[in-house]
Amino acid sequence: MKRPEQTVRPSVNSGTRASSEPKHERGQRVSRDARERILNRVRAANRDREPVSHPGPLPEAAEPPGPFGEAGRADPVGSFESCLRAAGGEVVRLANEEAARRWLEEFAGGFESASVCTGVPDALHPALPGVPPSEAALGVSLAVGAAAQTGSLLLSSKEGRRSQLLPPVHLVWVRAEDVRTTLGEALQACREDLPATLALHSGPSKSADIGQILVTGVHGPGRIIAAILGAGGVRS
Amino acid sequence: MEVHSRDYRARARRIITETPEVREAVNNATRTFVDHRREAFADCDENALSGWAEGVKSHALTHLADYLEEAEARLVERGAHVHWAETASDVHQIFEGIVREHGVRRVVKAKSMLSEELGLNPFLESCGAEVFETDLGEYIIQLLGESPSHIVGPAIHKSLDDTRVIFHERLGTPRDASPETLAKAARGLLREAFLTAELGVSGGNFLVAETGSIALIENEGNIRLSTSVPRIHVALVGIEKVLPKWADLSTFLQVTAKSATGQPVGCFVSIIQGPGGSTGGEPDGPEELHVVLVDNGRTRVLADPEVWEALRCVRCGACLNICPVYRQTGGHAYGYVYSGPIGAVLGPGLVGLEEMLPLPFASSACGACAEVCPVRIPIPDLLHVWRQRAVERGLTSDVERSVLGLLTAAATRSRVFGWAGKMAGFFPEWIVRRLPLLQEWSIGRETPRADGPTFRELWDEGIE
């Protein structure tokens, strides 16, 4: 910013540049030189500085919100439900596969079409015409985990992302045993097999950018429903 | 991006006198942020969290070269292209290569303050690409031809009616449209852009060295879409964004969201390890991932024995929200991409003190910013460092130096000081109002009048 802009003007002088190497290769060469210079400057900057040691894992007592405590540990599904609901999400508990199928049949009745991620078991597909994600009324996916602490569903890009993002309503299946207490535990469970993108969905898409007034469904799904399998009994 | 910080005084005055609605909008927004932040930390041991976060960030910065190399190695293993850029023009060159090679005509952008710092939009447009800011706030100010006025809420200086007017003109929505109608109109237009753009550009909140992960926090879903739908994704990441371990990420995601908007975590978080699509062996997602590691002045700040701690910043904006000076004008007065207290500390380091004056002086030194900082950056101390350097380098005004010189001369001579204090009481108000330094101070304030005996006279008489 401070230095005079030596901006490479496209089109204007690109034909007259002396170098004959392809642009992307020249770009990489520039980048390689820059790499060495940046790393050298970073090392020089830290040479006379006392290294600070890593404080180690966050003590459990400091986990937000407050000491997570017995209540959170005893009932992660309940804590997850409260947290996701507080952010505007919906939660339904389904005791077994039979209950899940019955609920899905009724729920799917409200939609005309669906786009289902590849990770969802056949038994959990809604009986709706399958359409591309950009046209679907409902997207269905299967979470690889969940965190009670933040009300987050963990979604893998391995099952495809468009069905998680483009339809206005997003139904996410999650197994009760995959609901972890803290976000750290949920992320740790995914650590060994990370997809290209691991995403957390912790509520409907929202924005307050227009005059500080909250609106939902801005770009991503405006409704998110977590259907918890094997959680027994709908909590009132 | 051009820097206009030297005009701070004039810009601030203009905003306050000519557009009082800006102050109102900024006050409403920042007070809401502050309230939400307070609630979010109510049940937390905030001290333990900020102490831990400070430790992790300082550790990462004092071992930065090793962690950058580690992150690069992990990303390359996953098939990402890693670029290094010393300056904005390096970044432009990298983008030029990508745009030309892939024939990019449309770009969708997730909110990135670094891209503002690098002047990316005008450059991409000069390459012939059409650029869509997709964060709703960024989109509003892009339509208006403005720059973001806040790190987290780029359009907080705009009212509902401002948005109604510009959307009416540009998108044809009704003049009295509801926020829902306005958002829907933007969604429709930008959805088309997401589906047709070849390139998605994002920033990066964190770069986890251990796994080579770029983490991005948001609420709208536009970052997920920008990094998932187009064929190419380029992430701009400042070299200071490193976190050492995967296990560090969960707490930083939470602390940043709580501090920024008071949420437990953003509605959407993307944690990106590599390209998707056929490159990554996945059903969809970008075929190419480019990660640009950007210096642009950061190594200079790191080399600074006093100011380097400012690089711990996670860009939550809490120091802006709490700042009584920021609240008067919003971010545009600062004339720099990073406004408020953290901008006044980072700017002189990244760009140069001379270009950034008088920003380190645009503070009442109340210390509120240091109290809310989730990584304990001692902002008031660092402002003080820049002020001292400005004086040492002779960058403050001649008048100010002579007046302060006189004051020092008087204050270190007891009898002169006593006499001067007594004389001050005899100056009529109109003279006081015209004195250098007091002139600006006395605008909008009652000039205090010396009344009766001075403290020293009372002291000599013996105070009861």
Tab-separated table of C-alpha atoms in Angstrom, chain A residues 21-230:
chain	number	residue	atom	x	y	z
A	21	GLU	CA	7.121	-17.871	-19.918
A	22	PRO	CA	3.415	-18.554	-19.304
A	23	LYS	CA	1.794	-16.211	-16.789
A	24	HIS	CA	0.986	-18.783	-14.179
A	25	GLU	CA	4.584	-20.023	-14.165
A	26	ARG	CA	5.913	-16.528	-13.831
A	27	GLY	CA	3.418	-16.033	-11.036
A	28	GLN	CA	4.758	-19.109	-9.276
A	29	ARG	CA	8.343	-17.918	-9.623
A	30	VAL	CA	7.415	-14.549	-8.123
A	31	SER	CA	5.648	-16.425	-5.363
A	32	ARG	CA	8.676	-18.670	-4.674
A	33	ASP	CA	10.973	-15.680	-4.276
A	34	ALA	CA	8.384	-13.959	-2.127
A	35	ARG	CA	8.127	-17.076	0.016
A	36	GLU	CA	11.821	-17.038	0.881
A	37	ARG	CA	11.852	-13.327	1.586
A	38	ILE	CA	8.750	-13.476	3.789
A	39	LEU	CA	9.994	-16.462	5.787
A	40	ASN	CA	13.413	-14.831	6.199
A	41	ARG	CA	11.826	-11.652	7.487
A	42	VAL	CA	9.615	-13.622	9.879
A	43	ARG	CA	12.641	-15.507	11.251
A	44	ALA	CA	14.645	-12.292	11.560
A	45	ALA	CA	11.762	-10.586	13.368
A	46	ASN	CA	11.564	-13.390	15.934
A	47	ARG	CA	15.310	-13.923	16.364
A	48	ASP	CA	15.742	-11.819	19.496
A	49	ARG	CA	12.292	-12.463	20.882
A	50	GLU	CA	11.639	-14.783	23.789
A	51	PRO	CA	9.532	-17.631	22.338
A	52	VAL	CA	6.145	-17.931	24.046
A	53	SER	CA	5.151	-21.495	24.892
A	54	HIS	CA	1.753	-22.938	23.959
A	55	PRO	CA	-0.573	-22.862	26.979
A	56	GLY	CA	-1.803	-26.394	26.210
A	57	PRO	CA	-5.430	-27.460	25.954
A	58	LEU	CA	-8.055	-25.078	27.318
A	59	PRO	CA	-8.847	-26.211	30.884
A	60	GLU	CA	-12.315	-27.777	30.978
A	61	ALA	CA	-13.407	-25.307	33.653
A	62	ALA	CA	-12.860	-22.503	31.148
A	63	GLU	CA	-14.945	-24.090	28.369
A	64	PRO	CA	-17.650	-21.663	27.277
A	65	PRO	CA	-20.348	-21.229	28.399
A	66	GLY	CA	-18.849	-21.309	31.873
A	67	PRO	CA	-17.821	-24.619	33.366
A	68	PHE	CA	-19.762	-26.909	31.051
A	69	GLY	CA	-20.546	-28.999	34.060
A	70	GLU	CA	-22.524	-32.113	34.900
A	71	ALA	CA	-25.751	-30.975	33.226
A	72	GLY	CA	-24.173	-30.576	29.796
A	73	ARG	CA	-22.256	-33.839	30.133
A	74	ALA	CA	-25.279	-35.776	31.390
A	75	ASP	CA	-27.575	-34.737	28.546
A	76	PRO	CA	-25.673	-33.660	25.424
A	77	VAL	CA	-28.738	-34.192	23.207
A	78	GLY	CA	-30.834	-31.904	25.410
A	79	SER	CA	-28.125	-29.233	25.469
A	80	PHE	CA	-27.718	-29.501	21.701
A	81	GLU	CA	-31.446	-29.084	21.223
A	82	SER	CA	-31.646	-25.966	23.440
A	83	CYS	CA	-28.682	-24.357	21.736
A	84	LEU	CA	-29.819	-24.984	18.158
A	85	ARG	CA	-33.357	-23.854	18.989
A	86	ALA	CA	-32.012	-20.649	20.550
A	87	ALA	CA	-30.317	-19.873	17.218
A	88	GLY	CA	-33.601	-20.386	15.325
A	89	GLY	CA	-33.098	-24.019	14.314
A	90	GLU	CA	-35.677	-26.806	14.659
A	91	VAL	CA	-35.125	-30.138	16.374
A	92	VAL	CA	-37.054	-33.382	16.271
A	93	ARG	CA	-36.184	-36.489	18.302
A	94	LEU	CA	-36.897	-39.891	16.833
A	95	ALA	CA	-36.665	-43.000	18.973
A	96	ASN	CA	-35.969	-45.511	16.197
A	97	GLU	CA	-35.948	-46.006	12.456
A	98	GLU	CA	-39.672	-46.770	12.385
A	99	ALA	CA	-40.458	-43.468	14.118
A	100	ALA	CA	-38.072	-41.690	11.749
A	101	ARG	CA	-39.833	-43.109	8.671
A	102	ARG	CA	-43.253	-42.142	9.983
A	103	TRP	CA	-42.121	-38.637	10.810
A	104	LEU	CA	-40.362	-38.207	7.453
A	105	GLU	CA	-43.476	-39.226	5.536
A	106	GLU	CA	-45.506	-36.514	7.197
A	107	PHE	CA	-42.733	-33.910	6.999
A	108	ALA	CA	-42.053	-34.557	3.299
A	109	GLY	CA	-45.707	-33.907	2.527
A	110	GLY	CA	-45.010	-30.188	2.814
A	111	PHE	CA	-42.530	-30.178	-0.084
A	112	GLU	CA	-42.659	-30.722	-3.826
A	113	SER	CA	-39.126	-31.890	-4.495
A	114	ALA	CA	-35.898	-32.807	-2.756
A	115	SER	CA	-32.188	-33.083	-3.314
A	116	VAL	CA	-30.548	-35.720	-1.154
A	117	CYS	CA	-26.837	-35.952	-0.294
A	118	THR	CA	-25.031	-39.179	-1.139
A	119	GLY	CA	-24.369	-39.973	2.538
A	120	VAL	CA	-28.039	-40.359	3.482
A	121	PRO	CA	-29.175	-44.029	3.863
A	122	ASP	CA	-31.965	-45.069	1.499
A	123	ALA	CA	-34.402	-45.568	4.355
A	124	LEU	CA	-34.077	-41.896	5.218
A	125	HIS	CA	-34.769	-40.515	1.737
A	126	PRO	CA	-38.057	-38.590	1.500
A	127	ALA	CA	-40.560	-39.946	-1.037
A	128	LEU	CA	-40.227	-36.873	-3.237
A	129	PRO	CA	-39.128	-36.305	-6.829
A	130	GLY	CA	-35.354	-35.899	-6.914
A	131	VAL	CA	-34.228	-32.670	-8.591
A	132	PRO	CA	-30.920	-30.754	-8.798
A	133	PRO	CA	-30.038	-28.867	-5.594
A	134	SER	CA	-30.603	-25.455	-7.187
A	135	GLU	CA	-34.242	-26.352	-7.910
A	136	ALA	CA	-35.078	-28.435	-4.835
A	137	ALA	CA	-37.510	-27.285	-2.176
A	138	LEU	CA	-35.769	-29.481	0.399
A	139	GLY	CA	-32.150	-30.510	0.907
A	140	VAL	CA	-31.405	-33.628	2.961
A	141	SER	CA	-28.055	-34.566	4.475
A	142	LEU	CA	-26.499	-36.737	7.180
A	143	ALA	CA	-24.300	-35.032	9.778
A	144	VAL	CA	-20.958	-36.614	10.683
A	145	GLY	CA	-21.310	-35.210	14.180
A	146	ALA	CA	-22.827	-32.510	16.353
A	147	ALA	CA	-21.764	-30.299	19.257
A	148	ALA	CA	-24.047	-29.549	22.190
A	149	GLN	CA	-21.963	-26.589	23.323
A	150	THR	CA	-22.728	-24.525	20.215
A	151	GLY	CA	-25.753	-26.320	18.724
A	152	SER	CA	-23.678	-27.184	15.667
A	153	LEU	CA	-24.201	-29.906	13.073
A	154	LEU	CA	-20.966	-31.074	11.435
A	155	LEU	CA	-21.350	-31.693	7.714
A	156	SER	CA	-18.854	-33.288	5.379
A	157	SER	CA	-18.272	-32.209	1.787
A	158	LYS	CA	-17.824	-35.909	0.948
A	159	GLU	CA	-21.613	-36.214	0.699
A	160	GLY	CA	-21.773	-33.182	-1.638
A	161	ARG	CA	-22.290	-29.576	-0.591
A	162	ARG	CA	-24.892	-28.182	-2.923
A	163	SER	CA	-27.781	-30.050	-1.303
A	164	GLN	CA	-26.613	-28.675	2.047
A	165	LEU	CA	-26.629	-25.088	0.772
A	166	LEU	CA	-28.896	-24.312	-2.166
A	167	PRO	CA	-32.413	-25.495	-1.144
A	168	PRO	CA	-34.345	-23.101	1.117
A	169	VAL	CA	-34.978	-25.816	3.720
A	170	HIS	CA	-32.309	-28.164	5.057
A	171	LEU	CA	-33.122	-31.414	6.861
A	172	VAL	CA	-30.124	-32.909	8.637
A	173	TRP	CA	-30.170	-36.414	10.064
A	174	VAL	CA	-27.889	-36.904	13.058
A	175	ARG	CA	-27.383	-39.965	15.258
A	176	ALA	CA	-27.791	-39.376	18.987
A	177	GLU	CA	-24.472	-41.095	19.715
A	178	ASP	CA	-22.676	-38.613	17.432
A	179	VAL	CA	-23.785	-35.624	19.530
A	180	ARG	CA	-20.723	-34.603	21.568
A	181	THR	CA	-20.661	-32.267	24.507
A	182	THR	CA	-18.135	-29.670	23.389
A	183	LEU	CA	-17.312	-28.349	19.950
A	184	GLY	CA	-13.716	-29.402	20.569
A	185	GLU	CA	-14.750	-33.038	21.094
A	186	ALA	CA	-16.923	-32.986	17.988
A	187	LEU	CA	-14.081	-31.607	15.861
A	188	GLN	CA	-11.613	-34.060	17.383
A	189	ALA	CA	-13.842	-36.959	16.332
A	190	CYS	CA	-13.458	-35.833	12.697
A	191	ARG	CA	-9.736	-35.167	12.916
A	192	GLU	CA	-8.491	-38.389	11.336
A	193	ASP	CA	-10.571	-38.259	8.184
A	194	LEU	CA	-11.046	-34.630	7.233
A	195	PRO	CA	-13.040	-33.927	4.066
A	196	ALA	CA	-12.131	-31.095	1.656
A	197	THR	CA	-14.512	-28.937	3.686
A	198	LEU	CA	-15.913	-29.683	7.095
A	199	ALA	CA	-18.785	-27.306	7.786
A	200	LEU	CA	-20.644	-26.338	10.940
A	201	HIS	CA	-24.286	-25.401	10.525
A	202	SER	CA	-25.602	-23.894	13.754
A	203	GLY	CA	-28.804	-22.154	12.718
A	204	PRO	CA	-30.684	-20.811	9.717
A	205	SER	CA	-28.969	-18.367	7.371
A	206	LYS	CA	-29.424	-14.883	8.793
A	207	SER	CA	-28.308	-11.286	8.459
A	208	ALA	CA	-28.843	-7.976	10.210
A	209	ASP	CA	-27.044	-5.967	7.552
A	210	ILE	CA	-30.189	-4.131	6.439
A	211	GLY	CA	-30.725	-1.466	9.083
A	212	GLN	CA	-29.810	-3.875	11.901
A	213	ILE	CA	-33.042	-5.803	11.396
A	214	LEU	CA	-32.734	-9.591	11.524
A	215	VAL	CA	-33.839	-11.491	8.423
A	216	THR	CA	-33.461	-15.222	7.793
A	217	GLY	CA	-32.806	-17.252	4.662
A	218	VAL	CA	-30.454	-14.727	3.103
A	219	HIS	CA	-28.209	-17.002	1.044
A	220	GLY	CA	-28.201	-20.377	2.735
A	221	PRO	CA	-31.248	-22.319	3.985
A	222	GLY	CA	-33.723	-20.229	5.972
A	223	ARG	CA	-34.899	-23.332	7.856
A	224	ILE	CA	-32.681	-25.988	9.371
A	225	ILE	CA	-34.177	-29.075	10.982
A	226	ALA	CA	-32.015	-31.463	12.978
A	227	ALA	CA	-33.670	-34.896	13.107
A	228	ILE	CA	-31.954	-36.843	15.887
A	229	LEU	CA	-32.035	-40.610	15.430
A	230	GLY	CA	-32.185	-42.818	18.500
